[in-house]
Coordinates of C-alpha atoms in Angstrom, one line a residue:
Chain A
X232 CA -19.8 70.3 118.7
X233 CA -22.6 72.3 119.5
X234 CA -25.6 70.9 121.3
X235 CA -28.4 69.3 119.3
X236 CA -31.3 71.3 118.7
X237 CA -34.9 70.3 118.0
X238 CA -34.7 71.8 114.6
X239 CA -31.9 69.5 113.6
X240 CA -34.4 66.6 113.9
X241 CA -37.5 68.5 112.9
X242 CA -36.4 70.1 109.7
X243 CA -35.4 66.8 107.9
X244 CA -38.6 65.1 109.0
X245 CA -40.8 67.9 107.8
X246 CA -39.0 67.6 104.6
X247 CA -39.2 64.1 104.3
X248 CA -42.9 63.9 105.0
X249 CA -43.3 66.8 102.6
X250 CA -41.6 64.9 99.8
X251 CA -43.5 61.6 100.5
X252 CA -46.9 63.7 100.6
X253 CA -45.9 65.3 97.2
X254 CA -44.9 61.9 95.7
X255 CA -48.4 60.5 96.9
X256 CA -50.3 63.6 95.6
X257 CA -48.5 63.4 92.3
X258 CA -49.1 59.6 91.8
X259 CA -52.7 59.6 92.8
X260 CA -53.6 63.0 91.5
X261 CA -52.5 62.5 88.1
X262 CA -53.2 59.0 88.0
X263 CA -49.5 57.8 87.3
X264 CA -49.6 54.0 86.4
X265 CA -48.3 51.8 89.3
X266 CA -45.7 50.1 86.6
X267 CA -44.1 53.5 86.3
X268 CA -44.2 54.8 90.2
X269 CA -46.3 53.2 92.8
X270 CA -47.5 55.3 95.5
X271 CA -45.9 55.5 99.0
X272 CA -49.0 53.9 100.5
X273 CA -48.8 51.0 98.0
X274 CA -45.4 50.3 98.7
X275 CA -45.9 50.4 102.4
X276 CA -48.6 47.8 101.9
X277 CA -46.4 45.7 99.8
X278 CA -43.8 46.0 102.3
X279 CA -45.8 44.6 105.1
X280 CA -47.5 41.8 102.9
X281 CA -44.3 40.2 101.9
X282 CA -42.2 40.6 105.1
X283 CA -41.2 36.8 104.9
X284 CA -39.7 37.2 101.5
X285 CA -37.9 40.4 102.3
X286 CA -36.3 38.8 105.3
X287 CA -35.0 35.8 103.3
X288 CA -33.6 38.3 100.7
X289 CA -32.1 40.3 103.7
X290 CA -30.2 37.4 105.3
X291 CA -29.0 36.2 102.0
X292 CA -27.6 39.7 101.0
X293 CA -26.9 41.4 104.1
X294 CA -26.1 38.8 106.6
X295 CA -24.2 36.4 104.5
X296 CA -22.7 38.7 102.1
X297 CA -22.4 42.2 103.1
X298 CA -21.3 42.1 106.8
X299 CA -18.6 39.2 106.3
X300 CA -17.4 40.9 103.2
X301 CA -17.3 44.4 105.0
X302 CA -15.4 42.9 108.2
X303 CA -12.8 40.8 106.3
X304 CA -12.3 43.4 103.5
X305 CA -11.9 46.3 106.0
X306 CA -9.7 44.2 108.2
X307 CA -7.3 43.1 105.5
X308 CA -6.9 46.7 104.4
X309 CA -6.3 47.8 108.0
X310 CA -3.6 45.2 108.4
X311 CA -1.9 45.8 105.0
X312 CA -1.9 49.6 106.1
X313 CA -0.2 48.6 109.2
X314 CA 2.2 46.5 107.2
X315 CA 2.9 49.3 105.0
X316 CA 3.7 51.5 108.0
X317 CA 6.2 49.0 109.1
X318 CA 7.8 48.8 105.7
X319 CA 8.2 52.1 104.1
X320 CA 9.3 50.6 100.8
X321 CA 6.1 48.9 100.3
X322 CA 4.0 51.9 101.3
X323 CA 5.8 53.9 98.5
X324 CA 5.0 51.1 96.3
X325 CA 1.4 50.1 97.2
X326 CA 0.0 53.4 97.9
X327 CA 0.0 55.1 94.4
X328 CA -1.4 51.6 93.3
X329 CA -4.0 51.6 95.9
X330 CA -5.1 55.3 95.1
X331 CA -5.1 54.3 91.2
X332 CA -7.2 51.1 91.9
X333 CA -9.8 53.0 94.1
X334 CA -10.7 55.2 91.3
X335 CA -11.3 52.2 89.1
X336 CA -14.6 50.6 88.3
X337 CA -14.1 47.5 90.7
X338 CA -17.6 46.4 90.3
X339 CA -16.5 45.1 86.8
X340 CA -14.9 42.4 88.8
X341 CA -18.4 40.8 89.6
X342 CA -18.7 38.4 86.7
X343 CA -15.2 37.3 87.3
X344 CA -15.7 36.6 91.1
X345 CA -19.0 34.9 90.3
X346 CA -17.1 32.7 87.9
X347 CA -14.5 31.9 90.7
X348 CA -16.5 31.5 93.8
X349 CA -19.9 30.2 92.5
X350 CA -23.4 31.5 92.4
X351 CA -24.0 31.6 96.1
X352 CA -23.0 34.0 98.6
X353 CA -19.5 33.3 98.5
X354 CA -18.8 35.3 95.3
X355 CA -20.8 38.1 96.7
X356 CA -18.9 38.3 100.0
X357 CA -15.6 38.3 97.7
X358 CA -16.9 41.1 95.7
X359 CA -17.5 43.1 99.0
X360 CA -13.9 42.1 100.3
X361 CA -12.5 43.4 96.9
X362 CA -14.5 46.6 97.1
X363 CA -13.7 47.6 100.8
X364 CA -10.1 46.7 100.8
X365 CA -8.7 49.7 99.0
X366 CA -10.6 52.6 100.9
X367 CA -9.6 51.2 104.0
X368 CA -5.9 50.6 102.9
X369 CA -5.7 54.3 101.6
X370 CA -7.5 55.9 104.6
X371 CA -5.7 53.8 107.3
X372 CA -2.3 54.7 105.6
X373 CA -3.4 58.5 105.9
X374 CA -4.6 57.9 109.3
X375 CA -1.3 56.4 110.6
X376 CA 0.6 59.5 109.4
X377 CA -1.7 61.7 111.2
X378 CA -0.1 62.0 114.6
X379 CA 2.0 64.8 114.8
X380 CA 5.8 65.0 115.0
X381 CA 5.6 66.6 118.6
X382 CA 3.6 63.6 120.1
X383 CA 6.0 60.9 118.3
X384 CA 8.9 62.8 119.8
X385 CA 7.4 62.7 123.1
X386 CA 6.8 58.9 122.9
X387 CA 10.3 58.5 121.6
X388 CA 11.6 60.5 124.8
X389 CA 9.5 58.0 126.9
X390 CA 11.6 55.2 125.3
X391 CA 8.5 53.6 124.1
X392 CA 8.9 50.8 121.3
X393 CA 7.3 50.8 117.8
X394 CA 4.4 48.7 119.2
X395 CA 3.7 50.9 122.1
X396 CA 3.8 54.0 119.9
X397 CA 1.3 52.4 117.5
X398 CA -1.1 51.3 120.1
X399 CA -1.0 54.3 122.5
X400 CA -0.5 57.0 120.0
X401 CA -0.9 56.5 116.4
X402 CA -3.9 54.1 116.1
X403 CA -6.0 56.1 118.1
X404 CA -4.8 59.1 116.0
X405 CA -5.8 57.0 113.0
X406 CA -9.3 56.3 114.1
X407 CA -11.1 59.1 112.7
X408 CA -9.7 58.0 109.3
X409 CA -10.5 54.5 109.8
X410 CA -14.1 55.4 110.7
X411 CA -14.2 57.6 107.5
X412 CA -13.3 54.2 105.4
X413 CA -15.8 52.1 107.4
X414 CA -18.7 54.5 106.5
X415 CA -17.6 54.6 102.8
X416 CA -17.2 51.0 102.9
X417 CA -20.6 50.4 104.3
X418 CA -22.1 51.9 101.1
X419 CA -19.6 50.1 98.9
X420 CA -20.5 47.0 100.5
X421 CA -24.1 46.9 99.8
X422 CA -23.6 48.2 96.2
X423 CA -21.0 45.3 95.7
X424 CA -23.2 42.6 97.0
X425 CA -26.2 43.6 95.1
X426 CA -24.4 44.2 91.7
X427 CA -22.7 40.9 92.2
X428 CA -26.2 39.2 92.2
X429 CA -27.1 40.4 88.8
X430 CA -24.5 38.0 87.5
X431 CA -26.2 34.9 89.0
X432 CA -27.5 33.9 92.4
X433 CA -29.6 31.2 93.9
X434 CA -33.3 32.4 93.8
X435 CA -32.9 34.9 96.7
X436 CA -31.3 37.9 97.7
X437 CA -32.0 41.7 97.2
X438 CA -30.4 42.2 93.8
X439 CA -31.9 39.1 92.5
X440 CA -35.3 40.0 93.6
X441 CA -35.0 43.6 92.1
X442 CA -33.9 42.4 88.8
X443 CA -36.6 39.7 88.2
X444 CA -39.4 42.0 89.8
X445 CA -38.3 44.8 87.3
X446 CA -38.7 42.2 84.6
X447 CA -42.2 41.4 85.7
X448 CA -42.9 45.1 86.2
X449 CA -43.7 44.6 90.0
X450 CA -42.4 47.8 91.0
X451 CA -44.0 47.9 94.2
X452 CA -41.9 44.9 95.2
X453 CA -38.8 46.6 93.8
X454 CA -39.4 49.7 95.9
X455 CA -40.0 47.5 99.1
X456 CA -36.7 46.0 98.6
X457 CA -35.2 49.5 98.0
X458 CA -36.9 50.6 101.4
X459 CA -35.2 47.6 103.2
X460 CA -31.7 48.6 101.6
X461 CA -32.2 52.2 102.6
X462 CA -33.2 51.3 106.1
X463 CA -30.3 48.8 106.4
X464 CA -27.9 51.4 105.0
X465 CA -28.9 54.2 107.4
X466 CA -28.9 51.9 110.3
X467 CA -25.5 50.5 109.4
X468 CA -24.3 54.3 108.9
X469 CA -25.9 55.4 112.2
X470 CA -24.4 52.5 114.2
X471 CA -21.0 53.7 112.7
X472 CA -21.5 57.4 113.6
X473 CA -22.6 56.3 117.2
X474 CA -19.5 54.1 117.4
X475 CA -17.4 56.7 116.2
X476 CA -18.5 59.2 118.6
X477 CA -17.6 56.9 121.5
X478 CA -14.2 56.1 120.1
X479 CA -13.0 59.4 118.9
X480 CA -14.5 61.4 121.7
X481 CA -11.3 63.4 121.7
X482 CA -11.7 64.7 118.3
X483 CA -12.1 68.4 117.9
X484 CA -15.3 68.0 116.0
X485 CA -17.1 66.5 118.8
X486 CA -15.9 68.6 121.7
X487 CA -18.2 70.9 123.3
Chain B
X237 CA -20.7 57.6 97.9
X238 CA -18.8 59.7 100.5
X239 CA -15.3 58.9 98.7
X240 CA -14.7 62.6 98.5
X241 CA -13.6 62.7 102.0
X242 CA -11.2 59.9 101.3
X243 CA -9.4 61.9 98.7
X244 CA -9.6 65.1 100.8
X245 CA -7.7 63.3 103.5
X246 CA -5.4 61.5 101.0
X247 CA -1.7 62.4 101.7
X248 CA -0.1 64.1 98.5
X249 CA 2.1 61.0 98.2
X250 CA 5.1 62.9 96.5
X251 CA 7.8 61.2 98.5
X252 CA 11.1 60.9 96.8
X253 CA 11.3 58.1 94.1
X254 CA 8.0 56.3 94.3
X255 CA 8.7 54.8 90.7
X256 CA 11.1 52.1 91.9
X257 CA 8.7 50.7 94.7
X258 CA 5.7 51.0 92.2
X259 CA 7.7 48.9 89.7
X260 CA 8.7 46.4 92.2
X261 CA 5.1 46.0 93.5
X262 CA 3.7 45.8 89.8
X263 CA 6.5 43.2 89.1
X264 CA 5.5 41.1 92.2
X265 CA 1.9 41.4 91.2
X266 CA 2.6 40.0 87.6
X267 CA 4.8 37.3 89.0
X268 CA 2.1 36.1 91.5
X269 CA -0.5 36.3 88.9
X270 CA 1.6 33.9 86.4
X271 CA 2.3 31.5 89.1
X272 CA -1.4 31.7 90.6
X273 CA -2.8 31.0 86.9
X274 CA -1.2 27.4 87.1
X275 CA -3.3 26.0 90.2
X276 CA -6.2 28.2 89.2
X277 CA -6.6 26.9 85.8
X278 CA -5.7 23.3 86.7
X279 CA -9.5 22.4 86.5
X280 CA -9.5 23.2 82.9
X281 CA -6.1 22.4 81.7
X282 CA -5.3 19.1 83.6
X283 CA -6.8 16.9 80.9
X284 CA -4.9 18.6 78.0
X285 CA -1.7 18.4 80.1
X286 CA -2.0 14.8 80.9
X287 CA -2.8 14.2 77.1
X288 CA 0.3 16.1 76.2
X289 CA 2.4 13.8 78.5
X290 CA 2.9 16.3 81.4
X291 CA 6.2 17.9 82.2
X292 CA 6.8 21.4 83.2
X293 CA 7.0 23.0 79.7
X294 CA 3.5 21.7 78.8
X295 CA 1.9 22.7 82.4
X296 CA 3.3 26.4 81.6
X297 CA 2.0 26.5 78.1
X298 CA -1.4 25.1 78.6
X299 CA -1.7 27.2 81.7
X300 CA -0.9 30.5 80.2
X301 CA -2.6 30.0 77.0
X302 CA -6.0 28.3 77.7
X303 CA -8.7 29.8 75.4
X304 CA -11.3 29.8 78.2
X305 CA -9.4 30.0 81.5
X306 CA -10.4 30.6 85.0
X307 CA -7.7 33.3 84.9
X308 CA -6.3 34.4 81.8
X309 CA -2.5 35.1 82.0
X310 CA -1.6 38.9 81.6
X311 CA -0.3 38.7 78.1
X312 CA -3.5 37.1 77.1
X313 CA -5.4 40.0 78.3
X314 CA -2.8 42.3 76.8
X315 CA -3.1 40.6 73.2
X316 CA -7.1 40.7 73.5
X317 CA -6.9 44.4 74.3
X318 CA -4.6 45.0 71.4
X319 CA -6.5 43.0 69.1
X320 CA -9.9 44.5 70.1
X321 CA -8.6 48.0 70.1
X322 CA -6.2 48.0 67.1
X323 CA -7.1 45.0 65.3
X324 CA -10.7 45.8 64.4
X325 CA -12.2 49.0 62.8
X326 CA -13.4 51.3 65.8
X327 CA -17.0 51.4 64.6
X328 CA -17.4 47.7 64.6
X329 CA -19.2 45.8 67.6
X330 CA -16.2 43.8 68.1
X331 CA -14.2 46.8 68.9
X332 CA -13.5 47.9 72.5
X333 CA -12.9 51.6 71.2
X334 CA -16.7 51.5 70.1
X335 CA -17.8 49.9 73.6
X336 CA -15.4 52.2 75.2
X337 CA -16.9 55.2 73.4
X338 CA -20.6 54.2 74.2
X339 CA -19.6 54.0 77.9
X340 CA -17.6 57.2 77.8
X341 CA -20.4 59.5 76.3
X342 CA -23.0 58.4 78.9
X343 CA -20.3 59.0 81.4
X344 CA -19.4 62.5 80.6
X345 CA -23.1 63.5 79.9
X346 CA -23.9 62.1 83.4
X347 CA -20.7 63.8 84.9
X348 CA -21.8 67.0 83.3
X349 CA -25.2 66.8 84.5
X350 CA -24.2 65.5 88.1
X351 CA -21.5 68.3 88.5
X352 CA -24.2 71.1 87.5
X353 CA -26.7 69.4 90.1
X354 CA -24.1 69.0 92.7
X355 CA -22.9 72.8 92.4
X356 CA -26.7 74.2 92.3
X357 CA -27.5 72.0 95.3
X358 CA -24.4 73.3 97.1
X359 CA -25.2 77.1 96.2
X360 CA -28.9 76.5 97.3
X361 CA -27.7 74.9 100.7
X362 CA -25.2 77.6 101.5
X363 CA -27.8 80.4 100.9
X364 CA -30.9 79.0 102.4
X365 CA -30.8 77.9 106.1
X366 CA -33.9 75.9 106.0
X367 CA -32.3 73.9 103.0
X368 CA -29.0 73.3 104.9
X369 CA -30.8 72.0 107.8
X370 CA -33.6 69.9 105.9
X371 CA -31.8 68.8 102.8
X372 CA -28.4 67.8 103.9
X373 CA -29.6 64.8 106.0
X374 CA -31.5 63.4 103.3
X375 CA -28.6 63.7 100.8
X376 CA -26.5 61.9 103.0
X377 CA -29.2 59.2 103.5
X378 CA -29.7 58.9 99.8
X379 CA -26.4 57.8 99.5
X380 CA -26.7 54.9 102.0
X381 CA -29.2 53.5 99.4
X382 CA -27.5 51.3 96.9
X383 CA -28.4 53.5 94.1
X384 CA -26.9 51.1 91.5
X385 CA -29.4 48.6 92.8
X386 CA -32.1 50.8 91.5
X387 CA -30.5 51.2 88.2
X388 CA -32.3 48.4 86.4
X389 CA -35.7 49.8 87.6
X390 CA -34.6 53.4 86.4
X391 CA -33.7 52.1 83.0
X392 CA -36.8 50.2 82.4
X393 CA -39.1 52.9 83.9
X394 CA -37.4 55.5 81.7
X395 CA -37.5 53.2 78.7
X396 CA -41.2 52.8 78.9
X397 CA -41.5 56.6 79.0
X398 CA -39.6 56.7 75.6
X399 CA -36.1 57.5 76.9
X400 CA -33.7 54.9 75.6
X401 CA -30.0 54.7 75.2
X402 CA -27.9 57.4 76.5
X403 CA -30.1 59.4 78.8
X404 CA -31.1 56.6 81.5
X405 CA -27.5 55.7 81.8
X406 CA -26.3 59.4 82.3
X407 CA -29.2 59.7 84.8
X408 CA -27.7 57.0 86.9
X409 CA -24.2 58.5 86.6
X410 CA -25.6 61.9 87.6
X411 CA -27.3 60.5 90.7
X412 CA -24.0 58.8 91.8
X413 CA -21.7 61.7 91.1
X414 CA -23.6 64.7 92.4
X415 CA -22.8 63.8 95.9
X416 CA -19.1 64.3 96.3
X417 CA -19.6 67.5 94.2
X418 CA -22.3 68.7 96.5
X419 CA -20.1 67.9 99.7
X420 CA -17.1 69.3 98.4
X421 CA -18.8 72.5 97.2
X422 CA -20.6 73.1 100.5
X423 CA -17.3 72.9 102.1
X424 CA -15.7 75.1 99.5
X425 CA -18.4 77.8 99.6
X426 CA -18.2 78.1 103.2
X427 CA -14.4 78.3 103.3
X428 CA -14.1 81.9 103.0
X429 CA -13.5 83.3 106.7
X430 CA -15.7 85.7 108.7
X431 CA -13.0 88.5 108.0
X432 CA -13.3 88.1 104.3
X433 CA -17.0 88.0 104.4
X434 CA -17.1 91.1 106.5
X435 CA -14.7 92.9 104.2
X436 CA -17.3 92.0 101.3
X437 CA -20.0 93.6 103.5
X438 CA -18.0 96.9 103.9
X439 CA -17.9 97.0 100.2
X440 CA -21.6 96.8 100.2
X441 CA -21.4 93.6 97.9
X442 CA -24.8 91.9 97.1
X443 CA -25.2 88.3 97.9
X444 CA -24.5 87.2 94.3
X445 CA -21.6 89.4 94.2
X446 CA -20.1 87.7 97.3
X447 CA -20.8 84.4 95.5
X448 CA -19.1 85.2 92.4
X449 CA -16.3 87.2 93.7
X450 CA -15.4 85.4 97.1
X451 CA -17.1 82.1 97.7
X452 CA -16.9 80.6 94.1
X453 CA -13.1 81.3 93.7
X454 CA -12.5 80.1 97.2
X455 CA -14.4 76.8 96.4
X456 CA -12.5 76.0 93.1
X457 CA -9.8 73.7 94.8
X458 CA -12.5 71.8 96.5
X459 CA -14.4 71.8 93.4
X460 CA -11.7 70.1 91.6
X461 CA -10.9 67.5 94.4
X462 CA -14.7 66.4 94.1
X463 CA -14.8 66.2 90.4
X464 CA -11.9 63.6 90.5
X465 CA -14.0 61.4 92.7
X466 CA -17.1 62.2 90.8
X467 CA -15.8 61.4 87.4
X468 CA -14.5 58.1 88.6
X469 CA -18.0 57.4 90.2
X470 CA -19.7 58.3 87.0
X471 CA -18.0 55.8 85.1
X472 CA -18.8 53.2 87.4
X473 CA -22.3 54.1 87.2
X474 CA -22.5 54.1 83.5
X475 CA -20.9 50.7 83.6
X476 CA -23.6 49.3 86.0
X477 CA -26.3 51.0 84.2
X478 CA -25.4 48.9 81.0
X479 CA -25.3 45.5 82.9
X480 CA -28.7 44.6 84.0
X481 CA -30.7 45.7 81.1
X482 CA -29.4 43.7 78.4
X483 CA -27.6 46.6 76.8
X484 CA -25.9 45.8 73.5
X485 CA -23.1 48.1 73.6
X486 CA -20.7 49.6 76.3
X487 CA -18.1 48.2 78.7
X488 CA -20.9 47.0 81.0
X489 CA -22.8 45.1 78.3
X490 CA -19.3 43.5 77.0
X491 CA -18.8 42.2 80.7
X492 CA -22.3 40.6 80.7
X493 CA -21.8 39.0 77.5
X494 CA -18.6 37.8 78.5
X495 CA -19.9 36.3 81.6
X496 CA -22.8 34.7 79.6
X497 CA -20.7 33.0 77.2
X498 CA -17.8 32.3 79.5
X499 CA -15.3 34.5 77.6
X500 CA -13.0 35.1 80.5
X501 CA -10.3 37.0 78.3
X502 CA -13.0 39.2 77.0
X503 CA -14.2 40.1 80.5
X504 CA -10.8 41.0 81.7
X505 CA -10.0 42.8 78.4
X506 CA -13.3 45.1 79.2
X507 CA -12.4 45.6 82.7
X508 CA -8.8 47.1 81.8
X509 CA -10.5 49.1 79.1
X510 CA -12.8 50.6 81.7
X511 CA -9.8 51.0 84.1
X512 CA -7.8 52.8 81.4
X513 CA -10.8 55.2 80.8
X514 CA -11.2 55.7 84.4
X515 CA -7.4 56.6 85.1
X516 CA -7.7 58.7 81.8
X517 CA -10.6 60.6 83.0
X518 CA -9.2 61.4 86.5
X519 CA -5.8 62.4 84.9
X520 CA -7.6 64.8 82.7
X521 CA -9.5 66.4 85.5
X522 CA -6.2 66.6 87.2
X523 CA -4.7 68.5 84.3
X524 CA -7.5 70.8 84.1
X525 CA -7.2 71.4 87.8
X526 CA -3.5 72.2 87.7
X527 CA -4.0 74.7 84.7
X528 CA -7.0 76.4 86.3
X529 CA -5.2 76.7 89.8
X530 CA -2.1 78.1 88.2
X531 CA -4.2 80.7 86.2
X532 CA -5.8 81.6 89.5
X533 CA -2.4 82.3 91.0
X534 CA -2.2 79.2 93.3
X535 CA 1.1 78.0 94.0
X536 CA 1.8 74.1 93.4

């Protein structure tokens, strides 16, 4: 990996500020009504003035549904992938199905899960679990196949057991794939939780707020929620990238 | 969503004889489903079973034929699918073919627009250095926002501007599915090696000639890999686009109505219909991919 340059950070910032400025200018200049598109400054003002509501929604959606669901779903997918690795018959049977299911519109499960687990955060967490399971299963299975024959033969010649090979060679080699799945899942988890809230919630949560505020044409509040979602998503993603660099420091793409 | 990378790393699972294991796993799933239906439906069915005098045969028959079950038995879903696909005329609002067509049409329009946008963005990113540095981080950041959450707003705003029906849903599909195409195409357009690019230079080829005669052909395999991901995402976008706005037609509307009126079997049937459409679309892209790559001289 080449060294970070100033332009890597500067250009995106310039671009972002440019877009925001253009947005502000268009909205104010052409007098676009705020029910269609509020100006960035209006959104910022609304954001600051409704911090308590945003926090409640954040806790309901992210802390209670997204994060537990993301952890459970990813962990389950990972464990099943290890199981599949142990039992090749299971892998041959489950992997084609997993590939198929990953392409299906799983969000459609939302009404069913709300029916099963009730209106509160349990059904949202369940939705997140279902959505995050398959990407992790597929990627972790691919990752466990990633170590080369040469390395495996070396472990064999050391007389190491299946577990030792798994822990010392194959799991580390699988980590880039696992992190890839974790990144995909971080986006899917947010989507799953928010969509599940369309099908019934207690009166809080980001999805609930967005759908009710759209109904009342309070678009500045909607955009404030979107800002929260965007910041959460980016921080989530950034943390994963940071962690990935620490864990897979040996990977060619991070070598200097 | 960066599912494109998942499919890129996906192993070509062509190990010998995966038909038998898949069949076994499917059978196990069906078995577990039927067994699980008994305790899960117990809340609804218990009074009826008690009234009928209990016994195993009563338990089984009530658990697997409840009209508004917690979880319908697979054959109930199959029956509902059969009835709503072949039992009614395809243009009636009761027909799943009708709803499927509504969703499919906005999926296809969104997929088409998204693929075009994705390819255009990739071409711009590959050719303009400033865009490569400034746009790429924002494209990635844009996908960390749950776009589906914005769907209701997009639909309401566009609706108040006079766009209703197909277009707003397609725009959501487009927004969701351009991303994998862009990522895949940037990778594909930059996949020619320096030596090949140098050869084009020695031919005195212009930038557009390099694009059309070297970069674009080299990117086709990448394009199809991303298109498979994109078409599945486009369908998800179309379905979700139908959910929050009280749309009257489409798979998403069907799911929503089912959840309002507690019609579990209807929800499951719509879900399976959506899944069939998704599988069909991915399969279709795969067929086009194989045909195109063969015409281009690739070895399978």
